[in-house]
Amino acid sequence: TQLLEQSPQFLSIQEGENLTVYCNSSSVFSSLQWYRQEPGEGPVLLVTVVTGGEVKKLKRLTFQFGDARKDSSLHITAAQPGDTGLYLCAYDRGSTLGRLYFGRGTQLTVWP
Amino acid sequence: DTGVSQDPRHKITKRGQNVTFRCDPISEHNRLYWYRQTLGQGPEFLTYFQNEAQLEKSRLLSDRFSAERPKGSFSTLEIQRTEQGDSAMYLCASSLEPANNEQFFGPGTRLTVL
């Protein structure tokens, strides 16, 4: 059972467009993490959101954690080809083990 | 610090053969994780080490899979009698205490079982 639902699964856009991808669940999380994974590489952590309603910005990327801490979104302004990759959201259960549970990801392709 | 490294990067094998992958974590990291990622999916947890102790194993880790971290540094993941369903990217990650510290992922080993 996939606890984290990510949408859309695929997104193909032109350079300069804006986009939003979503990470939804019916469960409440203490935090959510966003990763980007490029082809042939491992995921790289972009941000961790912790507080309900929190907004974090990383250059052209804006991350928001839902007020109820059940969902999160990633908005990219003026997308560039370098933003191409698989965007994954993930959570841990807050245990001492630290294992991560990932969604299926959104595969973003930005065309020049 | 060169980050997490994995070897080999790619492995093609025939069904029924055994394969072994190696992960070298960031040197001072005491936690090490193995994940598996198939096409169209996010990474799925396989197993976790704290120093040399294997503290958790997923149900995905069948009897054909074994992982070790003998000296609390590098780790190996062995798959015996490979099956086509084992074809996937095998990712290693490492981190420091406490548990919510960032996990740094290696580039993965892509396994293809023919």
Coordinates of C-alpha atoms in Angstrom, one line a residue:
Chain A
T1 CA 0.0 0.0 0.0
Q2 CA 1.4 3.3 -1.1
L3 CA 0.9 5.7 1.8
L4 CA 2.1 8.7 -0.2
E5 CA 0.4 9.5 -3.5
Q6 CA 2.2 11.7 -5.8
S7 CA 0.7 13.5 -8.8
P8 CA 1.0 13.8 -11.6
Q9 CA 3.1 10.8 -12.4
F10 CA 4.6 12.4 -15.5
L11 CA 5.0 16.0 -16.4
S12 CA 6.5 17.4 -19.6
I13 CA 6.8 21.1 -20.0
Q14 CA 8.6 23.8 -21.9
E15 CA 11.4 25.9 -20.4
G16 CA 10.0 28.9 -18.6
E17 CA 6.7 27.4 -17.6
N18 CA 5.6 27.1 -14.0
L19 CA 4.4 23.8 -12.4
T20 CA 3.2 22.3 -9.2
V21 CA 3.5 18.7 -8.1
Y22 CA 1.7 17.1 -5.2
C23 CA 2.3 14.6 -2.4
N24 CA -0.9 13.5 -0.7
S25 CA -1.9 11.1 2.1
S26 CA -4.7 10.4 4.5
S27 CA -2.1 10.1 7.3
V28 CA -0.6 12.9 9.4
F29 CA 3.1 13.2 9.3
S30 CA 5.6 14.8 11.7
S31 CA 7.6 15.9 8.7
L32 CA 7.9 15.3 4.9
Q33 CA 11.0 15.3 2.8
W34 CA 11.4 16.1 -0.9
Y35 CA 14.1 14.6 -3.0
R36 CA 15.2 15.0 -6.6
Q37 CA 16.7 12.0 -8.4
E38 CA 18.5 12.4 -11.7
P39 CA 18.9 9.5 -14.1
G40 CA 21.5 7.0 -12.9
E41 CA 22.0 8.7 -9.6
G42 CA 20.6 8.4 -6.1
P43 CA 18.0 10.8 -4.6
V44 CA 19.3 14.1 -3.2
L45 CA 17.5 15.8 -0.4
L46 CA 16.0 19.2 -1.3
V47 CA 14.1 20.1 1.8
T48 CA 12.3 18.8 4.9
V49 CA 9.1 20.4 6.0
V50 CA 8.1 20.1 9.6
T51 CA 5.4 22.6 10.6
G52 CA 1.9 22.6 9.3
G53 CA 1.4 25.4 6.8
E54 CA 5.2 25.9 6.5
V55 CA 6.5 27.3 3.3
K56 CA 10.2 26.9 2.3
K57 CA 11.9 28.3 -0.7
L58 CA 15.0 27.0 -2.5
K59 CA 15.7 29.4 -5.3
R60 CA 12.9 28.8 -7.9
L61 CA 11.4 25.9 -5.9
T62 CA 8.7 26.6 -3.3
F63 CA 7.7 23.8 -0.9
Q64 CA 4.5 23.9 1.2
F65 CA 3.4 21.6 4.0
G66 CA -0.4 21.4 4.4
D67 CA -2.0 22.8 7.5
A68 CA -3.1 19.4 8.6
R69 CA 0.4 17.9 7.8
K70 CA -1.2 15.3 5.5
D71 CA 0.0 16.7 2.2
S72 CA 2.7 18.8 0.6
S73 CA 3.3 20.6 -2.7
L74 CA 6.3 21.6 -4.7
H75 CA 6.0 24.6 -7.1
I76 CA 8.7 25.4 -9.6
T77 CA 8.8 28.9 -11.2
A78 CA 10.2 29.4 -14.6
A79 CA 11.3 25.8 -15.0
Q80 CA 14.7 25.1 -16.6
P81 CA 16.1 21.9 -18.3
G82 CA 18.3 21.4 -15.3
D83 CA 15.1 20.9 -13.2
T84 CA 14.5 17.6 -15.1
G85 CA 14.4 14.6 -12.8
L86 CA 12.3 12.4 -10.6
Y87 CA 10.8 14.3 -7.6
L88 CA 10.1 12.1 -4.7
C89 CA 8.4 12.8 -1.4
A90 CA 9.2 10.7 1.6
Y91 CA 8.6 10.4 5.3
D92 CA 10.0 8.5 8.3
R93 CA 7.8 7.2 11.1
G94 CA 9.8 9.1 13.7
S95 CA 11.3 6.0 15.1
T96 CA 14.9 5.6 16.1
L97 CA 15.5 3.5 12.9
G98 CA 15.2 6.3 10.4
R99 CA 13.9 4.2 7.5
L100 CA 12.3 6.3 4.8
Y101 CA 9.1 5.6 2.9
F102 CA 8.9 7.1 -0.5
G103 CA 6.1 7.9 -2.9
R104 CA 6.3 6.8 -6.6
G105 CA 7.5 10.2 -7.6
T106 CA 6.8 12.7 -10.4
Q107 CA 9.0 12.4 -13.5
L108 CA 9.5 16.0 -14.7
T109 CA 11.0 16.7 -18.1
V110 CA 11.7 20.3 -19.1
W111 CA 12.3 20.9 -22.8
P112 CA 14.5 23.8 -23.9
Chain B
D1 CA 34.8 13.5 1.6
T2 CA 33.7 11.8 -1.6
G3 CA 30.2 10.8 -0.5
V4 CA 28.6 7.4 -0.7
S5 CA 30.1 5.2 -3.3
Q6 CA 28.7 1.9 -4.8
D7 CA 30.3 -0.7 -6.9
P8 CA 29.6 -1.9 -9.5
R9 CA 27.4 0.8 -11.1
H10 CA 25.9 -1.8 -13.4
K11 CA 25.6 -5.5 -13.3
I12 CA 24.2 -7.8 -15.9
T13 CA 23.8 -11.4 -14.9
K14 CA 22.0 -14.6 -15.9
R15 CA 19.1 -16.0 -13.9
G16 CA 20.4 -18.3 -11.2
Q17 CA 23.7 -16.6 -10.7
N18 CA 24.8 -15.0 -7.5
V19 CA 25.8 -11.3 -7.3
T20 CA 27.4 -9.1 -4.7
F21 CA 27.3 -5.3 -4.4
R22 CA 29.4 -3.1 -2.3
C23 CA 28.6 0.2 -0.6
D24 CA 31.1 2.5 1.0
P25 CA 29.4 5.1 3.2
I26 CA 30.6 8.5 4.2
S27 CA 33.4 7.7 6.6
E28 CA 32.0 9.0 9.9
H29 CA 28.5 7.8 9.3
N30 CA 27.4 5.0 11.6
R31 CA 24.0 4.3 10.0
L32 CA 23.8 2.5 6.6
Y33 CA 20.6 1.7 4.6
W34 CA 19.9 -0.4 1.6
Y35 CA 16.9 0.4 -0.7
R36 CA 15.7 -1.1 -3.9
Q37 CA 14.0 0.9 -6.7
T38 CA 12.2 -0.5 -9.6
L39 CA 11.1 1.4 -12.7
G40 CA 8.3 3.8 -11.9
Q41 CA 8.6 3.4 -8.2
G42 CA 10.2 5.2 -5.4
P43 CA 13.0 3.5 -3.4
E44 CA 11.8 0.7 -1.0
F45 CA 13.6 0.0 2.2
L46 CA 15.5 -3.3 2.4
T47 CA 17.7 -3.3 5.5
Y48 CA 19.5 -1.0 8.0
F49 CA 22.7 -1.2 9.9
Q50 CA 23.9 0.7 12.9
N51 CA 27.6 0.2 13.0
E52 CA 28.0 -3.5 12.3
A53 CA 24.6 -4.5 13.7
Q54 CA 21.8 -5.3 11.3
L55 CA 18.8 -3.8 13.2
E56 CA 16.0 -4.1 10.7
K57 CA 15.1 -6.2 7.6
S58 CA 12.2 -5.6 5.3
R59 CA 9.9 -8.5 4.3
L60 CA 11.2 -7.7 0.7
L61 CA 14.5 -9.2 1.8
S62 CA 13.9 -12.8 1.0
D63 CA 16.1 -15.7 2.1
R64 CA 18.1 -15.2 -1.1
F65 CA 19.3 -11.8 0.1
S66 CA 21.9 -11.2 2.7
A67 CA 23.6 -8.1 3.8
E68 CA 26.7 -7.6 6.0
R69 CA 28.6 -4.7 7.4
P70 CA 31.4 -6.6 9.1
K71 CA 33.5 -3.8 10.6
G72 CA 30.9 -1.1 10.7
S73 CA 32.3 0.6 7.6
F74 CA 31.5 -0.8 4.1
S75 CA 28.6 -3.0 3.5
T76 CA 27.8 -5.8 1.0
L77 CA 24.5 -7.0 -0.4
E78 CA 24.4 -10.4 -1.9
I79 CA 21.6 -11.9 -3.9
Q80 CA 21.8 -15.7 -4.5
R81 CA 20.1 -17.5 -7.3
T82 CA 19.0 -14.3 -9.0
E83 CA 15.6 -14.1 -10.6
Q84 CA 14.3 -11.7 -13.2
G85 CA 12.2 -10.0 -10.6
D86 CA 15.4 -8.9 -8.8
S87 CA 16.2 -6.5 -11.7
A88 CA 16.2 -3.1 -10.1
M89 CA 18.4 -0.2 -8.9
Y90 CA 20.0 -1.0 -5.5
L91 CA 20.6 2.1 -3.5
C92 CA 22.8 2.5 -0.4
A93 CA 22.5 5.5 1.9
S94 CA 24.3 6.5 5.1
S95 CA 23.7 9.0 7.9
L96 CA 24.7 10.1 11.3
E97 CA 22.8 9.8 14.5
P98 CA 20.1 10.8 15.3
A99 CA 17.6 9.0 13.2
N100 CA 16.2 12.1 11.6
N101 CA 19.5 13.2 10.2
E102 CA 19.7 13.5 6.4
Q103 CA 20.4 10.3 4.5
F104 CA 23.0 10.6 1.8
F105 CA 22.4 8.3 -1.1
G106 CA 25.0 6.6 -3.4
P107 CA 24.6 6.5 -7.2
G108 CA 23.2 2.9 -7.0
T109 CA 23.9 -0.4 -8.7
R110 CA 21.6 -1.2 -11.5
L111 CA 21.1 -5.0 -11.7
T112 CA 19.7 -6.6 -14.8
V113 CA 18.9 -10.3 -14.6
L114 CA 18.5 -12.0 -18.0

